[in-house]
CSV table of C-alpha atoms and ligand atoms in Angstrom, one decimal:
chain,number,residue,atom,x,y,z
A,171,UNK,CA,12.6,-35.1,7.2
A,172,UNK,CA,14.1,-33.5,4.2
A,173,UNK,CA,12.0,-32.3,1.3
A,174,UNK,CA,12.8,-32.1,-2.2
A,175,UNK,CA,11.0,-30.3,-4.6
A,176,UNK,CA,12.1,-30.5,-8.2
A,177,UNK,CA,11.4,-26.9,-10.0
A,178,UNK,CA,10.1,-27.8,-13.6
A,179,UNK,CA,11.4,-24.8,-15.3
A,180,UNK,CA,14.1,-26.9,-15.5
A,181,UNK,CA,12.1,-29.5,-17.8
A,182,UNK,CA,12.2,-30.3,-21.3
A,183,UNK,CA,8.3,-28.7,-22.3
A,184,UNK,CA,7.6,-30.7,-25.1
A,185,UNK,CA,8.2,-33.6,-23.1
A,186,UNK,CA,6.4,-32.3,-19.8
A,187,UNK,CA,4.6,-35.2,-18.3
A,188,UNK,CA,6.8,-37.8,-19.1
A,189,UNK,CA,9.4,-35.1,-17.0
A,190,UNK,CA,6.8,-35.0,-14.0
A,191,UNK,CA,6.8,-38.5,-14.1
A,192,UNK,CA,10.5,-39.1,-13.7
A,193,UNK,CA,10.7,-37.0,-10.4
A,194,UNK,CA,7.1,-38.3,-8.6
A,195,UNK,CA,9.2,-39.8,-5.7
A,196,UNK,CA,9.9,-36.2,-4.9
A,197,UNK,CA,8.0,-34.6,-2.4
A,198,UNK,CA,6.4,-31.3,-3.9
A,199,UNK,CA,6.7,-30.6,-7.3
A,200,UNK,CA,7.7,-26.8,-8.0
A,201,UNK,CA,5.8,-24.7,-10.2
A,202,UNK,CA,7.8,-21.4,-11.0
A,203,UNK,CA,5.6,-18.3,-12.2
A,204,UNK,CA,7.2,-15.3,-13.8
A,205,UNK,CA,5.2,-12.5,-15.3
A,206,UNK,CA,7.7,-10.5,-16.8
A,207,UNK,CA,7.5,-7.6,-14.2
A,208,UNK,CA,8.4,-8.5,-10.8
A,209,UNK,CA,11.0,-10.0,-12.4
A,210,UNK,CA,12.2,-9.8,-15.9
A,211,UNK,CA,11.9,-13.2,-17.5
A,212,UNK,CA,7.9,-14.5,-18.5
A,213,UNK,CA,7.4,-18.4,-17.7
A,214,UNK,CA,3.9,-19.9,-17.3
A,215,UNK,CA,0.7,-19.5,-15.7
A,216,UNK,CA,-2.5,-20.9,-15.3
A,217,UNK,CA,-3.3,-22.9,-17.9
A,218,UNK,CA,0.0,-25.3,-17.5
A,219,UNK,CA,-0.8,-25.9,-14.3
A,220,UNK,CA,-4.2,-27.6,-15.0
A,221,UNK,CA,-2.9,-29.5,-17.1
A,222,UNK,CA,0.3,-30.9,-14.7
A,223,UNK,CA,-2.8,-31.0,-12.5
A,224,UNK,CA,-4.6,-33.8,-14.0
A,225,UNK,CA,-1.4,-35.8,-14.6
A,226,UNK,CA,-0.2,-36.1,-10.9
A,227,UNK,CA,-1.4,-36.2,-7.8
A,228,UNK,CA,2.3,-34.8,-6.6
A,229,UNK,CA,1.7,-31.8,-3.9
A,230,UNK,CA,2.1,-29.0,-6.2
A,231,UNK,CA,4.1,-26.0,-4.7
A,232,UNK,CA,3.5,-22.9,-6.7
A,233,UNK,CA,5.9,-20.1,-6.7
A,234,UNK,CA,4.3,-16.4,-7.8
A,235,UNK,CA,6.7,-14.4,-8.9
A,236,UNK,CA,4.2,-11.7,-9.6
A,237,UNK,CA,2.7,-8.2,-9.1
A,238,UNK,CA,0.1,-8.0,-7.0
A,239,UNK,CA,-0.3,-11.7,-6.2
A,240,UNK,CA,-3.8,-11.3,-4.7
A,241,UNK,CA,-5.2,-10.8,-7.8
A,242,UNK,CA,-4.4,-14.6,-9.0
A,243,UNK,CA,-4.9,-16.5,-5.7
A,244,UNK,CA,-8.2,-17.8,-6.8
A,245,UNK,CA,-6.7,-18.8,-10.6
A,246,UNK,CA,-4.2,-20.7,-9.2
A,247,UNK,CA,-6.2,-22.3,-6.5
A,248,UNK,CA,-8.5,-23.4,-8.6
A,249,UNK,CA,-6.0,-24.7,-11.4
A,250,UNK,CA,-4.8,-27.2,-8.7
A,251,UNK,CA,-2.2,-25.7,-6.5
A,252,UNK,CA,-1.8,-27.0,-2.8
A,253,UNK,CA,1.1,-24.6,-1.6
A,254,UNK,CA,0.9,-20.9,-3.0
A,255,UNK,CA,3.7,-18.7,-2.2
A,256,UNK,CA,4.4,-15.2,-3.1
A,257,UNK,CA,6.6,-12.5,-2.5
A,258,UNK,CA,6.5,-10.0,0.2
A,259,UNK,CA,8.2,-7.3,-2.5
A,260,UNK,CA,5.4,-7.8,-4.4
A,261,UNK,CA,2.6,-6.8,-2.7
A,262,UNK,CA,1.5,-3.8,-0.6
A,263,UNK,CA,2.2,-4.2,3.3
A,264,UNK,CA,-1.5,-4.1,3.9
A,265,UNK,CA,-2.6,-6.7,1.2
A,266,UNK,CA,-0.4,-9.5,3.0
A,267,UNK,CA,-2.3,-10.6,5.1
A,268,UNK,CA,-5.2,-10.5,2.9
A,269,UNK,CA,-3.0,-12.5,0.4
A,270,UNK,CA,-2.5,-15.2,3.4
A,271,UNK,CA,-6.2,-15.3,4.2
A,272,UNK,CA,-7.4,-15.7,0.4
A,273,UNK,CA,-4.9,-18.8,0.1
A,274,UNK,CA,-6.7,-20.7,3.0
A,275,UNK,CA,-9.8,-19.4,2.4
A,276,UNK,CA,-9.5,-21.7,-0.9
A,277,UNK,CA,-8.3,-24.6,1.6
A,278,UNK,CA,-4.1,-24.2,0.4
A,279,UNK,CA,-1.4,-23.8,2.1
A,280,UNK,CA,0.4,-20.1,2.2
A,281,UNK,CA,3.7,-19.3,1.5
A,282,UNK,CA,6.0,-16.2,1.7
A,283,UNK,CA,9.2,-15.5,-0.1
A,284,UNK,CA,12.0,-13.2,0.1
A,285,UNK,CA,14.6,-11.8,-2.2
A,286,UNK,CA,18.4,-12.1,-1.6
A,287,UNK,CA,18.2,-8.5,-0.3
A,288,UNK,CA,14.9,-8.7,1.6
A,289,UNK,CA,15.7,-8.4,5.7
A,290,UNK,CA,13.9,-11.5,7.9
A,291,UNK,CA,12.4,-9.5,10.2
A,292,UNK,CA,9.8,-8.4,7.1
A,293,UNK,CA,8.2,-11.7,7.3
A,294,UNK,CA,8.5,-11.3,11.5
A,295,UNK,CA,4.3,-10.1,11.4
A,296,UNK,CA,3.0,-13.0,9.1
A,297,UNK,CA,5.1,-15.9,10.5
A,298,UNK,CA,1.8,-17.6,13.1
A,299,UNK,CA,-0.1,-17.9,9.6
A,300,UNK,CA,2.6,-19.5,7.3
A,301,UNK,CA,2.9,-22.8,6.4
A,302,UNK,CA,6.1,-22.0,4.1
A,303,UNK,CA,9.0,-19.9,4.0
A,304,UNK,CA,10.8,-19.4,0.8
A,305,UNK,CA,14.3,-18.2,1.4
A,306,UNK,CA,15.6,-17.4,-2.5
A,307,UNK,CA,19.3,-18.4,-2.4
A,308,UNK,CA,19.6,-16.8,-6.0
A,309,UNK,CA,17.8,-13.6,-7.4
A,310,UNK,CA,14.5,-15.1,-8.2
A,311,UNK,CA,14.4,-15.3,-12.8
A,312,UNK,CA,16.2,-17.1,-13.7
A,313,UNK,CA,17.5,-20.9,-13.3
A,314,UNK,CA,21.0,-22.0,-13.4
A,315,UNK,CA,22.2,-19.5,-11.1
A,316,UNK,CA,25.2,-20.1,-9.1
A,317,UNK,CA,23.9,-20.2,-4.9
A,318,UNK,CA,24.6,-17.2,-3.2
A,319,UNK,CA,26.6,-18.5,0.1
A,320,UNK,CA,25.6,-15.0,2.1
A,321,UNK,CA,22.0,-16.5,2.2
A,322,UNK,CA,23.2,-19.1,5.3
A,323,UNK,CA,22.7,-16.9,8.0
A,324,UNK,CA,19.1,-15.9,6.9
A,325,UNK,CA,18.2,-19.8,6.8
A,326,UNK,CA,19.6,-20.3,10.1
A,327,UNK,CA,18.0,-16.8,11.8
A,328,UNK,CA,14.7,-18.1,9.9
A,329,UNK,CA,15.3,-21.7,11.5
A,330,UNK,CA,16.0,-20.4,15.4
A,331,UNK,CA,12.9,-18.4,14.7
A,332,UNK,CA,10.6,-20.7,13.2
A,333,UNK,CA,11.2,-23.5,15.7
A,334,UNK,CA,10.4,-21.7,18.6
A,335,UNK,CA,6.9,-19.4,16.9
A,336,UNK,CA,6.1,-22.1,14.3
A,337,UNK,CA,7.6,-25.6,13.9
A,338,UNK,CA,5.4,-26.7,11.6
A,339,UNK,CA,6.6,-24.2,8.8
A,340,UNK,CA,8.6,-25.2,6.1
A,341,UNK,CA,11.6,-23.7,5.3
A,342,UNK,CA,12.4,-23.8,1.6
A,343,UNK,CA,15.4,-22.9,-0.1
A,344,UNK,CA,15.5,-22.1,-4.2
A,345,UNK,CA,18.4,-21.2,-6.9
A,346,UNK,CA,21.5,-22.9,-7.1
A,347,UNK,CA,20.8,-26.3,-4.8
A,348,UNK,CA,23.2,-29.4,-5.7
A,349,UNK,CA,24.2,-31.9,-3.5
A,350,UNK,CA,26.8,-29.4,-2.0
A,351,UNK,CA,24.8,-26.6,-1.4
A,352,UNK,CA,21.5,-28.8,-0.3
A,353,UNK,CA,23.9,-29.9,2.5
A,354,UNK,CA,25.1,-26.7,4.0
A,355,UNK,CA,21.5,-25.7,3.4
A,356,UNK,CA,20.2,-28.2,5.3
A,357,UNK,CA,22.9,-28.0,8.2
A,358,UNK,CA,21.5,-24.0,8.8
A,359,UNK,CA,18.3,-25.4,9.5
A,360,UNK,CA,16.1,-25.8,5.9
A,361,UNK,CA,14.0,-28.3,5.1
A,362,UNK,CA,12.9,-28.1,1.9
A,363,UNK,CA,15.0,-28.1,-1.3
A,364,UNK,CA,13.7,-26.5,-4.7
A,365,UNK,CA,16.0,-28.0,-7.3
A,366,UNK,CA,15.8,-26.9,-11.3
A,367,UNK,CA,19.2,-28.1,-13.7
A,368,UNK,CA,20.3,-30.3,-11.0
A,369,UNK,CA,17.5,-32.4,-10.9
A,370,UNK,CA,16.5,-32.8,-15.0
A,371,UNK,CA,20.5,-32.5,-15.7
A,372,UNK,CA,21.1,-35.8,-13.4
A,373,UNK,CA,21.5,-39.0,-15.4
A,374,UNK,CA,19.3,-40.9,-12.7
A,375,UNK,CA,16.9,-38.5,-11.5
A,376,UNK,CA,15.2,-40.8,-9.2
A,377,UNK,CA,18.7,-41.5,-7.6
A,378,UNK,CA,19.9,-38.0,-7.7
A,379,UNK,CA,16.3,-37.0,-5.4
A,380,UNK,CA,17.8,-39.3,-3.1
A,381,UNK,CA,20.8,-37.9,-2.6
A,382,UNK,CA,19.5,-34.7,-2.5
A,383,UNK,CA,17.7,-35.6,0.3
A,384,UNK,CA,20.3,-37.2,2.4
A,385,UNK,CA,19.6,-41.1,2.4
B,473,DX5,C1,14.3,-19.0,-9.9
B,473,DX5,C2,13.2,-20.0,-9.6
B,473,DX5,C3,13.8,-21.4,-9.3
B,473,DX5,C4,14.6,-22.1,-10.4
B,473,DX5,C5,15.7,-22.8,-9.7
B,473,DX5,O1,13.7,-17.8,-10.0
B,473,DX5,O2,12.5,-19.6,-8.5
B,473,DX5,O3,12.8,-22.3,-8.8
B,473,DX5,O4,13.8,-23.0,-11.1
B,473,DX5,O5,16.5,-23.3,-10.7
B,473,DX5,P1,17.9,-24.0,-10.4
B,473,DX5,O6,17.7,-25.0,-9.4
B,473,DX5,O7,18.3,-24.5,-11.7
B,473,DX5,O8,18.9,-22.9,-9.8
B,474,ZN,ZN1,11.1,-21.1,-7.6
């Protein structure tokens, strides 16, 4: 089954909840994070989340685009994520692991995510303990980015992989996803879809989740 997770950078802030609830027949709702350092743009944190917390019970997939990720696993786990995923770049190869560990240790689910540039075989050592795999189909920032077509072959390299190590994982793809590229996405083997402008742009969001989503 396709997933579609509606990335609420894309929302209209001073409306945020009334936003959330006009994509709840999504599947996750994405949370983007953005410190300002791993990448340059700042977006929010901690706090917001508690509040989306308390106004959905949505399965809230949080994406740390931050320094050092271990250092805020706890935060966010306790502000009410269920997925936390964070970027290989960012951390130190030894802390990975400890990264993955810390997630489940709070009960959530772990996630890894790689740059446009980042080569699969990085995430090769950490796949048996992943419940995620973010593939970034734009340089993560930014939304409204146009999808970077030379990311297929790492979704479908990621897919072959995954479902013979670890079907269960999901494979996520994020930046640029329309109806277009959501397709060829899904044809190299992704499962979940992270959509920001096309999602709160659409006239009938409801509608336009469905589509995403193939039926
Ligand atoms: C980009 C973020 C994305 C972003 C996607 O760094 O990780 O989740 O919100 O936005 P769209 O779908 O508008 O490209
Ligand atoms: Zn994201």
């Amino acid at each position: 089954m396709i997933k579609v997770a509606p990335s609420i950078l894309a929302a209209d802030f001073t409306k945020l909840g009334e936003d959330i609830e006009s994509v709840k027949s999504a599947d996750y709702l994405h949370f983007d994070v953005m410190d300002g350092s791993f990448v340059p743009n700042i977006s929010f944190g901690v706090p917001v989340l508690e509040s989306v917390r308390k106004i959905t019970d949505m399965i809230l997939d949080v994406h740390l685009m931050i320094d050092t990720p271990i250092r805020y696993v706890q935060k966010f786990a306790d502000a009410g994520a269920d997925i936390i995923t964070f970027h290989i770049e960012a951390e130190k190869e030894e802390y990975i692991q400890k990264t993955i560990n810390e997630i489940n240790k709070y009960g959530k689910k772990a996630g890894i995510s790689l740059r446009p540039d980042t080569p699969v075989q990085k995430i090769i050592p950490f796949l048996d303990s992943l419940d995620l795999i973010l593939v970034m189909t734009v340089e993560p920032g930014y939304g409204g980015q146009k999808f970077l077509d030379e990311m297929l072959p790492k979704i479908s390299e990621l897919r072959s992989i995954i479902n013979i190590r670890k079907p269960d994982c999901d494979l996520e793809v994020d930046g640029g996803i329309n109806i277009e590229t959501a397709r060829i996405c899904v044809e190299a083997g992704a499962n979940v879809l992270v959509a920001g402008e096309d999602i709160f742009h659409s006239a009938d969001r409801a509608a336009h989740i469905k589509e995403l989503r193939g039926h």
